[in-house]
Short mmCIF file of C-alpha atoms in Angstrom, two decimals:
data_model
loop_
_atom_site.label_atom_id
_atom_site.label_comp_id
_atom_site.label_asym_id
_atom_site.label_seq_id
_atom_site.Cartn_x
_atom_site.Cartn_y
_atom_site.Cartn_z
CA UNK A 270 -92.55 -14.81 56.33
CA UNK A 271 -90.59 -17.33 55.25
CA UNK A 272 -89.54 -18.67 59.27
CA UNK A 273 -91.18 -21.79 60.73
CA UNK A 274 -89.84 -21.42 63.93
CA UNK A 275 -89.03 -17.69 65.05
CA UNK A 276 -87.20 -18.41 69.04
CA UNK A 277 -87.46 -15.39 71.41
CA UNK A 278 -84.50 -15.65 73.12
CA UNK A 279 -84.73 -13.29 76.32
CA UNK A 280 -84.92 -9.82 74.55
CA UNK A 281 -89.12 -9.20 74.66
CA UNK A 282 -90.57 -9.29 70.77
CA UNK A 283 -93.44 -7.26 69.61
CA UNK A 284 -97.05 -8.52 69.10
CA UNK A 285 -96.85 -7.80 65.72
CA UNK A 286 -94.18 -9.79 64.65
CA UNK A 287 -95.92 -12.79 66.67
CA UNK A 288 -98.95 -12.25 64.87
CA UNK A 289 -97.32 -12.24 61.78
CA UNK A 290 -95.18 -15.94 62.59
CA UNK A 291 -98.48 -17.00 63.58
CA UNK A 292 -100.35 -16.01 60.28
CA UNK A 293 -98.74 -17.99 58.03
CA UNK A 294 -98.34 -21.31 60.29
CA UNK A 295 -94.80 -20.83 61.84
CA UNK A 296 -94.66 -21.36 65.45
CA UNK A 297 -92.77 -18.81 68.05
CA UNK A 298 -91.39 -19.50 71.31
CA UNK A 299 -89.74 -18.21 74.43
CA UNK A 300 -86.49 -19.64 75.06
CA UNK A 301 -85.72 -19.05 79.32
CA UNK A 302 -82.00 -19.34 80.83
CA UNK A 303 -82.55 -17.06 83.32
CA UNK A 304 -84.20 -17.04 86.54
CA UNK A 305 -87.33 -15.33 85.37
CA UNK A 306 -89.33 -15.59 88.91
CA UNK A 307 -86.55 -14.76 91.20
CA UNK A 308 -85.23 -11.80 88.68
CA UNK A 309 -88.72 -9.74 89.12
CA UNK A 310 -89.53 -10.80 91.99
CA UNK A 311 -86.28 -8.56 92.88
CA UNK A 312 -88.12 -5.86 91.35
CA UNK A 313 -90.79 -6.32 93.78
CA UNK A 314 -89.36 -6.38 96.69
CA UNK A 315 -87.19 -3.40 97.00
CA UNK A 316 -89.88 -2.13 94.86
CA UNK A 317 -87.63 -1.09 90.94
CA UNK A 318 -88.57 -0.19 88.08
CA UNK A 319 -88.77 -3.88 86.02
CA UNK A 320 -86.67 -4.75 83.54
CA UNK A 321 -88.83 -6.42 81.11
CA UNK A 322 -92.29 -6.47 80.02
CA UNK A 323 -95.34 -9.02 79.49
CA UNK A 324 -96.08 -6.79 76.25
CA UNK A 325 -98.75 -9.67 74.78
CA UNK A 326 -96.74 -10.91 72.04
CA UNK A 327 -98.65 -14.33 71.89
CA UNK A 328 -95.66 -17.50 72.67
CA UNK A 329 -96.79 -21.46 71.53
CA UNK A 330 -94.07 -22.85 73.79
CA UNK A 331 -91.47 -22.21 75.83
CA UNK A 332 -88.19 -23.60 76.80
CA UNK A 333 -86.33 -23.55 80.36
CA UNK A 334 -83.40 -24.72 81.91
CA UNK A 335 -83.28 -27.72 84.15
CA UNK A 336 -81.75 -25.28 86.54
CA UNK A 337 -84.24 -22.87 86.88
CA UNK A 338 -87.54 -25.43 86.08
CA UNK A 339 -88.41 -25.57 89.49
CA UNK A 340 -88.33 -22.00 90.34
CA UNK A 341 -89.48 -21.04 86.75
CA UNK A 342 -91.89 -23.56 85.03
CA UNK A 343 -95.63 -22.52 86.93
CA UNK A 344 -94.67 -18.78 86.92
CA UNK A 345 -93.58 -18.75 83.02
CA UNK A 346 -97.04 -20.37 82.11
CA UNK A 347 -99.68 -18.49 83.65
CA UNK A 348 -98.02 -15.33 82.49
CA UNK A 349 -97.39 -16.50 79.04
CA UNK A 350 -100.20 -18.70 78.65
CA UNK A 351 -98.53 -21.48 77.39
CA UNK A 352 -96.98 -24.66 77.84
CA UNK A 353 -93.48 -25.02 79.73
CA UNK A 354 -91.23 -27.39 77.99
CA UNK A 355 -87.47 -28.36 79.95
CA UNK A 356 -83.86 -27.96 77.45
CA UNK A 357 -80.64 -28.34 77.56
CA UNK A 358 -79.12 -24.56 78.63
CA UNK A 359 -77.33 -23.25 74.53
CA UNK A 360 -74.50 -23.95 76.07
CA UNK A 361 -74.79 -27.16 77.75
CA UNK A 362 -72.11 -30.22 75.97
CA UNK A 363 -74.66 -31.58 75.02
CA UNK A 364 -74.01 -29.40 71.43
CA UNK A 365 -70.41 -29.09 71.37
CA UNK A 366 -70.30 -32.70 72.23
CA UNK A 367 -71.97 -33.20 68.66
CA UNK A 368 -70.03 -30.67 66.22
CA UNK A 369 -66.52 -32.32 67.81
CA UNK A 370 -67.86 -35.36 67.18
CA UNK A 371 -68.97 -34.28 63.53
CA UNK A 372 -65.56 -32.86 62.99
CA UNK A 373 -63.60 -35.52 64.36
CA UNK A 374 -65.31 -38.24 62.30
CA UNK A 375 -66.20 -35.98 59.36
CA UNK A 376 -62.86 -33.21 58.63
CA UNK A 377 -60.51 -35.75 61.27
CA UNK A 378 -59.72 -32.33 63.13
CA UNK A 379 -59.27 -32.34 66.97
CA UNK A 380 -61.23 -29.73 69.05
CA UNK A 381 -60.21 -28.97 71.98
CA UNK A 382 -57.21 -26.75 74.39
CA UNK A 383 -53.75 -28.07 73.84
CA UNK A 384 -51.80 -25.64 75.60
CA UNK A 385 -48.06 -25.02 73.63
CA UNK A 386 -45.24 -23.81 76.32
CA UNK A 387 -43.49 -22.54 74.03
CA UNK A 388 -45.45 -20.03 72.66
CA UNK A 389 -44.34 -16.33 73.04
CA UNK A 390 -47.46 -14.25 72.97
CA UNK A 391 -50.35 -14.95 74.27
CA UNK A 392 -54.27 -14.25 73.27
CA UNK A 393 -56.58 -13.23 76.09
CA UNK A 394 -60.21 -13.92 75.53
CA UNK A 395 -63.15 -12.10 77.69
CA UNK A 396 -65.81 -13.45 78.36
CA UNK A 397 -69.34 -11.91 78.68
CA UNK A 398 -70.03 -11.67 82.71
CA UNK A 399 -72.86 -12.68 84.43
CA UNK A 400 -74.51 -8.65 84.54
CA UNK A 401 -77.49 -9.83 86.85
CA UNK A 402 -76.99 -10.29 90.01
CA UNK A 403 -79.08 -12.34 90.97
CA UNK A 404 -79.67 -13.68 87.61
CA UNK A 405 -80.02 -17.58 88.90
CA UNK A 406 -79.85 -16.99 92.29
CA UNK A 407 -82.29 -17.11 95.07
CA UNK A 408 -85.45 -14.86 96.85
CA UNK A 409 -83.66 -16.25 100.18
CA UNK A 410 -79.95 -14.73 99.95
CA UNK A 411 -81.54 -11.29 98.95
CA UNK A 412 -84.18 -10.70 101.85
CA UNK A 413 -81.76 -13.43 104.67
CA UNK A 414 -79.22 -11.06 105.11
CA UNK A 415 -82.07 -8.20 106.43
CA UNK A 416 -84.23 -10.89 108.12
CA UNK A 417 -81.27 -11.99 110.38
CA UNK A 418 -80.49 -7.79 110.89
CA UNK A 419 -83.52 -6.56 112.46
CA UNK A 420 -85.09 -10.36 113.80
CA UNK A 421 -82.00 -10.06 115.88
CA UNK A 422 -82.98 -9.86 120.07
CA UNK A 423 -80.69 -7.71 121.81
CA UNK A 424 -77.93 -9.02 123.66
CA UNK A 425 -78.29 -8.04 126.83
CA UNK A 426 -74.80 -7.45 128.88
CA UNK A 427 -74.27 -8.97 133.10
CA UNK A 428 -75.27 -6.56 135.39
CA UNK A 429 -72.13 -5.35 137.25
CA UNK A 430 -71.87 -5.10 141.00
CA UNK A 431 -72.48 -1.07 142.80
CA UNK A 432 -69.44 1.03 142.42
CA UNK A 433 -68.59 3.57 144.90
CA UNK A 434 -70.66 6.72 144.16
CA UNK A 435 -68.53 9.07 142.50
CA UNK A 436 -68.59 13.30 141.03
CA UNK A 437 -70.60 13.20 138.08
CA UNK A 438 -68.50 12.99 134.49
CA UNK A 439 -67.70 15.30 132.85
CA UNK A 440 -70.52 16.12 129.74
CA UNK A 441 -69.09 14.77 126.95
CA UNK A 442 -68.86 16.68 123.07
CA UNK A 443 -69.91 13.83 120.64
CA UNK A 444 -72.57 14.41 118.72
CA UNK A 445 -75.56 12.65 118.81
CA UNK A 446 -76.07 9.89 115.77
CA UNK A 447 -78.96 12.04 113.66
CA UNK A 448 -76.25 14.87 114.13
CA UNK A 449 -73.20 12.31 112.32
CA UNK A 450 -76.17 11.97 109.43
CA UNK A 451 -77.73 14.79 108.98
CA UNK A 452 -76.86 15.62 105.18
CA UNK A 453 -77.81 13.63 102.35
CA UNK A 454 -77.39 9.69 102.82
CA UNK A 455 -75.89 8.13 99.63
CA UNK A 456 -77.23 4.41 100.78
CA UNK A 457 -76.11 0.74 99.77
CA UNK A 458 -78.57 -0.46 96.85
CA UNK A 459 -77.79 -4.65 98.02
CA UNK A 460 -75.75 -6.13 100.45
CA UNK A 461 -72.27 -6.31 99.38
CA UNK A 462 -68.78 -5.32 99.96
CA UNK A 463 -67.80 -2.11 99.89
CA UNK A 464 -64.91 -0.51 98.24
CA UNK A 465 -63.47 2.95 98.48
CA UNK A 466 -61.16 2.46 95.03
CA UNK A 467 -61.76 0.55 92.05
CA UNK A 468 -58.51 -1.14 92.28
CA UNK A 469 -56.09 -1.40 96.10
CA UNK A 470 -53.67 0.79 93.76
CA UNK A 471 -56.15 2.79 92.40
CA UNK A 472 -56.79 6.31 94.25
CA UNK A 473 -60.02 6.47 96.19
CA UNK A 474 -63.05 7.99 94.48
CA UNK A 475 -63.38 10.59 96.43
CA UNK A 476 -62.41 11.88 99.78
CA UNK A 477 -63.82 14.03 102.94
CA UNK A 478 -64.87 17.94 101.76
CA UNK A 479 -64.57 16.52 97.72
CA UNK A 480 -67.49 18.19 95.15
CA UNK A 481 -68.68 15.92 93.38
CA UNK A 482 -72.39 15.73 90.76
CA UNK A 483 -75.46 13.70 90.18
CA UNK A 484 -73.70 10.55 88.35
CA UNK A 485 -69.69 11.32 89.56
CA UNK A 486 -68.44 7.82 91.05
CA UNK A 487 -68.25 7.85 95.21
CA UNK A 488 -67.75 4.45 95.68
CA UNK A 489 -68.43 0.32 94.45
CA UNK A 490 -70.22 -2.22 96.16
CA UNK A 491 -69.35 -5.80 95.52
CA UNK A 492 -72.06 -8.62 95.93
CA UNK A 493 -71.52 -11.59 94.26
CA UNK A 494 -68.53 -11.39 92.17
CA UNK A 495 -69.74 -7.98 90.50
CA UNK A 496 -68.46 -4.42 91.38
CA UNK A 497 -71.38 -2.38 91.12
CA UNK A 498 -70.04 1.57 90.58
CA UNK A 499 -72.44 3.67 93.37
CA UNK A 500 -72.63 7.02 91.76
CA UNK A 501 -73.87 10.35 93.50
CA UNK A 502 -77.44 11.21 93.01
CA UNK A 503 -77.07 14.93 94.77
CA UNK A 504 -74.54 17.67 93.73
CA UNK A 505 -72.68 18.62 96.65
CA UNK A 506 -69.77 18.27 99.04
CA UNK A 507 -68.54 14.98 100.31
CA UNK A 508 -69.02 15.24 104.03
CA UNK A 509 -68.71 11.72 105.88
CA UNK A 510 -67.63 8.42 104.32
CA UNK A 511 -69.52 6.29 106.52
CA UNK A 512 -68.01 3.06 105.70
CA UNK A 513 -64.55 1.06 106.46
CA UNK A 514 -63.02 0.30 103.21
CA UNK A 515 -63.12 -3.57 102.83
CA UNK A 516 -66.50 -3.96 105.76
CA UNK A 517 -69.81 -5.83 104.88
CA UNK A 518 -72.27 -3.31 104.60
CA UNK A 519 -76.11 -4.21 104.60
CA UNK A 520 -78.73 -3.61 102.19
CA UNK A 521 -80.49 -0.17 101.85
CA UNK A 522 -77.31 0.76 104.54
CA UNK A 523 -75.84 4.70 104.24
CA UNK A 524 -72.74 5.06 103.03
CA UNK A 525 -71.73 8.40 102.06
CA UNK A 526 -73.29 11.71 103.36
CA UNK A 527 -73.27 14.36 100.46
CA UNK A 528 -74.57 18.57 102.09
#
């Protein structure tokens, strides 16, 4: 009740909280750092459950970073029914520079990285990864590979010269493609690179003939530097691994057969 401004930073606030702010004259701002339009369109394209909802909370303004203004301004102004303003990202040098200058002028403290090559022990810092694959990318990245794959014209090989008549060849025993892929197919949820193990020196998650249960790790599909673990959605025995380690895969391409 003592707040003048409530800034919502990505996770939806409940309508009761925005109403409570407005009741005493406060303002509520929605600060969007991700490319919300692109993220929400992904759910529509691939029939996924939405990651967020517009729950009726009322906002006085939306703040959006410059990188996403082109795709997000109109979308957010319509969905949240309020004006949209461009602001720097909270991690932009604009704010860091002000603090660094204040430390220098007021406290004579130098801020910045200074290597110490004589140090025997080092501390490793872990930064939060971008866990959303397409957080700052664009829809064409998602749909272009599939469009090229299915729209490309077939290559017609030149017709060879007629050869002398020969005896009929013996029938092959190779199974048809439909027979090879019989069973439950585990498909790739994205375009990426297929890996059988979590690291080059580690053993593969599964082998042909291995029993698996729902939730067991089967492989990894790497997309835009993010390692996405693919889990079994059916219990059974691994019948076939269809992709070679390190090969590229398309969206919805079969990876593993379970029966």
